[in-house]
Short mmCIF file of C-alpha atoms in Angstrom, two decimals:
data_model
loop_
_atom_site.label_atom_id
_atom_site.label_comp_id
_atom_site.label_asym_id
_atom_site.label_seq_id
_atom_site.Cartn_x
_atom_site.Cartn_y
_atom_site.Cartn_z
CA MET T 243 87.80 -42.11 24.68
CA SER T 244 90.55 -44.52 27.43
CA GLY T 245 89.80 -46.50 29.89
CA GLY T 246 90.86 -43.91 31.87
CA PHE T 247 88.55 -41.59 31.25
CA GLU T 248 85.37 -44.40 31.46
CA ASN T 249 86.41 -44.97 34.92
CA LYS T 250 87.07 -41.38 36.10
CA GLU T 251 83.66 -40.88 34.20
CA GLU T 252 81.94 -44.04 36.45
CA LEU T 253 83.39 -43.42 39.96
CA LEU T 254 81.06 -39.73 38.91
CA ARG T 255 78.11 -41.27 38.34
CA ARG T 256 78.19 -43.75 40.90
CA ILE T 257 78.94 -40.63 43.52
CA PHE T 258 75.81 -39.12 42.56
CA ARG T 259 74.10 -41.88 41.66
CA SER T 260 74.56 -42.95 45.56
CA GLU T 261 73.54 -41.57 48.43
CA GLY T 262 75.46 -43.59 50.77
CA ARG T 263 78.70 -42.28 48.38
CA ARG T 264 76.62 -39.08 48.66
CA ASN T 265 76.40 -38.88 52.55
CA LEU T 266 79.91 -39.80 52.68
CA LEU T 267 81.17 -37.01 51.15
CA ARG T 268 79.13 -34.40 52.75
CA THR T 269 80.49 -35.39 55.96
CA ILE T 270 83.71 -34.82 54.93
CA ALA T 271 82.54 -31.66 53.46
CA ARG T 272 81.29 -30.18 56.35
CA GLU T 273 84.30 -31.38 58.51
CA LYS T 274 87.21 -30.78 56.12
CA ILE T 275 89.02 -32.62 58.24
CA ILE T 276 88.33 -36.78 59.67
CA THR T 277 89.35 -40.11 60.34
CA THR T 278 87.34 -43.63 58.88
CA SER T 279 86.83 -44.77 62.52
CA GLU T 280 84.26 -41.40 63.35
CA LEU T 281 83.13 -41.83 59.66
CA VAL T 282 82.12 -45.41 60.06
CA ARG T 283 80.23 -43.95 63.02
CA ARG T 284 78.06 -40.76 61.59
CA THR T 285 77.84 -42.77 58.27
CA GLY T 286 76.58 -46.03 59.36
CA LEU T 287 77.85 -47.87 56.04
CA LYS T 288 80.24 -50.25 56.98
CA ARG T 289 84.00 -49.65 57.34
CA GLN T 290 85.16 -52.20 53.79
CA THR T 291 82.34 -50.17 52.54
CA VAL T 292 83.92 -46.65 53.39
CA VAL T 293 87.60 -48.14 52.49
CA ASP T 294 86.54 -48.90 49.65
CA TYR T 295 84.58 -45.43 48.47
CA LEU T 296 87.51 -43.89 50.27
CA LYS T 297 89.91 -44.95 47.90
CA GLU T 298 87.57 -43.87 44.89
CA PHE T 299 87.03 -40.82 46.18
CA GLU T 300 91.68 -40.09 46.49
CA ASP T 301 91.75 -41.79 42.20
CA LEU T 302 89.25 -38.71 41.78
CA LYS T 303 91.80 -35.94 43.76
CA ILE T 304 88.95 -35.25 45.94
CA VAL T 305 89.77 -36.58 49.39
CA ARG T 306 93.81 -36.59 51.33
CA ILE T 307 94.18 -39.31 53.14
CA ARG T 308 97.32 -40.21 55.68
CA LYS T 309 97.88 -43.65 55.84
CA ASN T 310 100.67 -43.26 57.96
CA GLN T 311 98.39 -43.90 61.59
CA LYS T 312 95.61 -45.89 62.52
CA PRO T 313 92.68 -44.75 61.90
CA TRP T 314 93.13 -42.53 58.73
CA ILE T 315 92.96 -40.01 58.74
CA VAL T 316 90.80 -38.34 55.68
CA ILE T 317 91.20 -34.40 55.20
CA ALA T 318 88.56 -32.49 52.02
CA SER T 319 89.76 -31.02 48.92
CA LYS T 320 88.92 -27.43 48.15
CA GLU T 321 87.83 -28.58 45.23
CA LEU T 322 84.89 -31.54 47.58
CA ARG T 323 83.58 -28.39 49.06
CA LEU T 324 81.92 -26.49 46.03
CA LEU T 325 80.81 -30.16 44.20
CA PRO T 326 77.22 -30.22 44.57
CA PHE T 327 75.43 -33.29 46.76
CA GLU T 328 71.38 -31.76 48.41
CA ALA T 329 69.38 -33.68 45.52
CA LYS T 330 67.10 -31.44 44.38
CA PRO T 331 64.18 -33.39 42.37
CA GLU T 332 62.11 -30.82 41.70
CA GLU T 333 61.68 -28.71 38.89
CA LYS T 334 62.72 -24.66 39.31
CA VAL T 335 60.43 -21.54 38.20
CA ILE T 336 63.54 -19.74 36.33
CA LYS T 337 62.56 -15.75 35.63
CA TYR T 338 64.42 -15.23 32.82
CA LYS T 339 64.92 -11.69 32.31
CA PHE T 340 66.78 -11.38 29.16
CA SER T 341 66.32 -13.35 26.29
CA TRP T 342 68.32 -13.97 22.56
CA LYS T 343 67.12 -10.86 21.23
CA ASP T 344 68.94 -8.73 23.92
CA PHE T 345 72.37 -9.98 23.14
CA PRO T 346 75.20 -9.57 23.08
CA ASN T 347 73.55 -6.16 23.52
CA LEU T 348 72.97 -6.76 27.38
CA LEU T 349 76.19 -6.58 27.52
CA PHE T 350 76.63 -2.66 26.96
CA ARG T 351 75.43 -1.21 29.64
CA GLU T 352 76.22 1.37 31.03
CA LYS T 353 78.34 1.65 28.41
CA LYS T 354 80.28 -0.85 29.35
CA LEU T 355 81.89 -4.65 29.39
CA GLU T 356 82.41 -6.43 31.84
CA LEU T 357 82.59 -9.98 30.80
CA VAL T 358 84.97 -13.57 33.37
CA PHE T 359 85.36 -16.12 30.20
CA VAL T 360 85.86 -19.90 32.87
CA TRP T 361 87.46 -22.98 32.51
CA GLY T 362 87.87 -26.37 33.11
CA SER T 363 91.13 -25.96 35.39
CA GLY T 364 91.56 -30.22 34.83
CA ARG T 365 90.51 -31.28 38.41
CA ILE T 366 88.22 -34.11 38.09
CA GLU T 367 88.54 -34.65 34.74
CA LYS T 368 91.08 -32.44 32.22
CA ALA T 369 88.85 -29.90 29.51
CA GLU T 370 90.14 -30.64 25.75
CA ALA T 371 91.66 -27.54 23.70
CA TYR T 372 89.24 -27.76 21.56
CA ASP T 373 86.75 -25.62 23.69
CA ALA T 374 88.88 -23.08 22.94
CA ILE T 375 88.04 -23.26 19.50
CA GLY T 376 85.82 -20.46 18.71
CA ILE T 377 86.35 -18.64 21.83
CA PRO T 378 88.59 -16.03 19.99
CA GLU T 379 86.67 -15.12 17.20
CA VAL T 380 83.60 -14.59 19.85
CA VAL T 381 85.51 -12.12 21.09
CA ALA T 382 86.22 -10.37 18.22
CA LYS T 383 82.79 -10.34 17.61
CA ILE T 384 81.20 -8.86 20.83
CA LEU T 385 84.28 -6.16 20.96
CA SER T 386 83.20 -5.52 17.06
CA LYS T 387 79.45 -5.19 18.73
CA ALA T 388 80.47 -2.94 21.62
CA PHE T 389 82.28 -0.62 19.94
CA SER T 390 80.60 0.40 17.52
CA LYS T 391 76.76 0.92 20.62
CA GLY T 392 80.24 3.46 21.72
CA VAL T 393 81.48 1.12 25.01
CA PRO T 394 85.09 2.91 24.99
CA ARG T 395 87.55 0.70 25.41
CA GLN T 396 88.95 2.23 28.95
CA ASN T 397 86.05 0.36 29.83
CA VAL T 398 86.58 -2.56 28.15
CA LYS T 399 87.66 -5.70 30.75
CA ILE T 400 87.66 -9.27 29.87
CA ILE T 401 89.25 -11.85 31.77
CA SER T 402 89.79 -15.94 31.85
CA ASN T 403 90.01 -17.43 34.58
CA THR T 404 89.71 -21.19 36.26
CA ASP T 405 86.40 -23.08 37.65
CA VAL T 406 87.79 -23.12 40.80
CA GLU T 407 89.02 -18.91 41.18
CA VAL T 408 85.57 -18.33 40.00
CA ALA T 409 83.24 -19.82 42.72
CA THR T 410 85.85 -19.05 45.22
CA ASN T 411 85.59 -15.20 44.51
CA LYS T 412 82.34 -13.82 44.71
CA LYS T 413 83.41 -10.73 42.79
CA LEU T 414 84.14 -12.99 40.31
CA LEU T 415 81.34 -15.05 40.80
CA GLY T 416 78.98 -12.48 40.52
CA SER T 417 80.46 -11.00 37.05
CA ASN T 418 78.60 -11.35 33.61
CA LEU T 419 80.36 -15.12 32.97
CA PHE T 420 80.99 -17.62 29.78
CA VAL T 421 81.47 -20.69 31.02
CA ILE T 422 82.80 -23.55 28.73
CA GLY T 423 82.48 -27.44 29.13
CA SER T 424 80.47 -29.51 30.85
CA GLY T 425 79.98 -30.80 34.72
CA ILE T 426 82.44 -33.40 34.21
CA VAL T 427 85.36 -30.79 32.79
CA ASN T 428 83.96 -27.64 34.40
CA LEU T 429 82.61 -26.86 38.42
CA LEU T 430 81.39 -23.58 38.26
CA THR T 431 79.19 -25.55 34.90
CA ALA T 432 78.33 -28.36 37.75
CA LYS T 433 77.90 -25.06 40.04
CA ILE T 434 75.49 -23.89 37.94
CA MET T 435 73.09 -26.95 37.72
CA GLU T 436 72.67 -27.97 40.92
CA GLU T 437 72.68 -23.74 41.43
CA ILE T 438 69.00 -22.95 39.32
CA ARG T 439 68.70 -26.55 37.78
CA PRO T 440 67.68 -25.47 34.58
CA PRO T 441 64.87 -27.67 33.02
CA ILE T 442 67.56 -28.43 30.18
CA ARG T 443 70.74 -29.50 32.12
CA PHE T 444 74.02 -32.36 31.67
CA GLU T 445 72.71 -33.98 34.89
CA PRO T 446 74.00 -35.29 37.55
CA PRO T 447 75.86 -32.06 37.52
CA MET T 448 79.33 -32.74 37.68
CA GLY T 449 78.90 -35.02 34.79
CA ARG T 450 78.50 -35.23 30.41
CA GLU T 451 75.30 -35.97 29.88
CA ILE T 452 72.01 -34.06 28.97
CA TYR T 453 69.16 -34.28 30.56
CA SER T 454 65.65 -32.08 29.24
CA ALA T 455 62.70 -31.98 31.58
CA ILE T 456 60.91 -30.26 28.37
CA THR T 457 60.65 -33.55 26.35
CA GLU T 458 61.13 -35.92 29.27
CA LYS T 459 64.51 -37.13 26.97
CA PHE T 460 68.15 -37.96 27.82
CA TYR T 461 71.18 -37.20 25.42
CA SER T 462 73.66 -39.72 26.60
CA ALA T 463 77.21 -40.59 25.90
CA GLY T 464 76.56 -44.02 24.18
CA GLU T 465 73.85 -42.48 21.41
CA ASP T 466 74.51 -41.60 18.02
CA PRO T 467 73.29 -38.56 17.05
CA ASP T 468 72.72 -37.45 20.68
CA LYS T 469 76.36 -38.19 21.29
CA TYR T 470 77.10 -34.46 19.11
CA ALA T 471 74.61 -32.68 21.37
CA GLY T 472 75.31 -29.35 23.52
CA ILE T 473 73.49 -27.11 26.20
CA LEU T 474 73.61 -23.09 24.03
CA ALA T 475 72.42 -21.14 27.62
CA LEU T 476 72.02 -17.64 28.09
CA LEU T 477 71.33 -17.87 31.93
CA PRO T 478 70.48 -15.92 34.84
CA ASN T 479 73.66 -15.17 37.44
CA PRO T 480 71.87 -16.43 40.47
CA TRP T 481 74.95 -14.55 42.70
CA ASN T 482 73.78 -11.42 40.99
CA LEU T 483 70.25 -11.07 39.32
CA SER T 484 71.04 -7.89 37.48
CA ASN T 485 73.69 -9.68 35.31
CA VAL T 486 74.27 -12.88 32.83
CA ILE T 487 75.79 -16.68 32.31
CA ILE T 488 76.47 -17.90 28.81
CA LEU T 489 77.05 -21.74 28.72
CA ALA T 490 78.07 -23.00 25.53
CA GLY T 491 79.44 -27.50 26.94
CA GLY T 492 78.77 -30.28 25.31
CA ILE T 493 78.14 -33.78 26.15
CA PHE T 494 81.95 -34.15 24.32
CA ARG T 495 83.73 -32.37 22.17
CA GLN T 496 81.83 -31.39 19.24
CA GLY T 497 78.60 -30.14 20.98
CA THR T 498 80.97 -27.23 22.75
CA MET T 499 81.97 -26.95 19.31
CA ALA T 500 78.92 -26.58 17.55
CA ALA T 501 77.07 -24.44 21.02
CA LEU T 502 80.05 -21.30 19.76
CA LYS T 503 79.91 -21.63 16.32
CA ALA T 504 75.88 -21.58 17.05
CA LEU T 505 76.41 -18.08 18.69
CA MET T 506 78.56 -16.81 16.33
CA ARG T 507 76.24 -17.11 13.81
CA HIS T 508 74.10 -15.84 16.51
CA LEU T 509 76.75 -12.62 16.49
CA ASP T 510 76.72 -12.66 12.84
CA GLU T 511 72.91 -12.65 12.09
CA PRO T 512 70.84 -11.18 15.20
CA VAL T 513 67.83 -13.00 14.74
CA PHE T 514 69.26 -16.83 14.55
CA LEU T 515 69.50 -17.96 18.10
CA GLN T 516 65.34 -18.30 18.83
CA PRO T 517 63.60 -19.29 22.07
CA HIS T 518 62.81 -23.15 22.79
CA PRO T 519 59.85 -24.00 20.71
CA ILE T 520 58.60 -25.50 23.13
CA ALA T 521 58.66 -24.10 25.96
CA GLY T 522 60.08 -20.30 24.93
CA ILE T 523 63.04 -20.04 26.98
CA PRO T 524 67.13 -18.54 26.31
CA ILE T 525 67.78 -22.54 26.52
CA ARG T 526 68.93 -24.92 23.14
CA ILE T 527 70.03 -28.46 22.53
CA VAL T 528 72.99 -27.96 19.20
CA ARG T 529 73.47 -30.79 17.15
CA ALA T 530 76.56 -31.00 15.52
CA ASP T 531 78.13 -33.09 13.39
CA GLU T 532 81.70 -35.47 14.43
CA ASP T 533 83.91 -32.84 13.14
CA GLY T 534 81.63 -30.23 15.36
CA ASN T 535 80.15 -28.84 13.11
CA PHE T 536 77.22 -26.90 14.12
CA ALA T 537 74.20 -29.08 12.04
CA GLY T 538 71.34 -27.89 13.79
CA PHE T 539 68.86 -27.94 17.26
CA PHE T 540 67.93 -31.28 18.71
CA GLU T 541 65.75 -28.74 20.85
#
């Protein structure tokens, strides 16, 4: 990783683990346009602290600052309104309507196939081209299954869009979603982590490290072999419970690639993906080798 990449990731860690920064961002997001003087008054932070934090936010492009007048005018970006701020320490009880044995047939209900692939827009941290490796094969295999189940071609609608566009479009948000990448590259992944708070998740939501509440283990970007971990999950869509979210995202590109390869193997061998061995839920932590090949499961 480059120094710039590490700096951006460190800024994200600071934001979501610092109550002062979170409170400042929460205020900006709520007001949309606000002065630095008003931010000092409302948050109780020292003026210099507010200025320092604002410079961090500006580096991440989640605020714009008009500095040609005093006090400065702070303007919330579109992305800022999507970021998760509220702390939710409790584990949520999630009802999983479908399991891996239902996939991909669950997508073919009523003899139609509608699926939205969601890519990171690069507003916070750019996704890599590697995240797309395997997607054409996944689409081809899903289409083959759909046609074999009698889905007519005119009833097939597969589209792709960015995280920001989907997150701000209620109709798209309620679709069957295929979300690629961790919370640091895909804002919708972060939104899902915050909304559902699954027991295996990216923590913080806009980070890349994986936390399992089942085994109480953190999979860290700085540890080997943990850094080759990825999440492969079949989640209920919280914005339309009749639909699902397929999530494939890794700490690094290798984990994302391995998650997609595990899914492709399941499409060839329908009994391949099994529920989590402890929790019995359709979420697995895949293990990759350094080239992004699927190398089994951590959990």
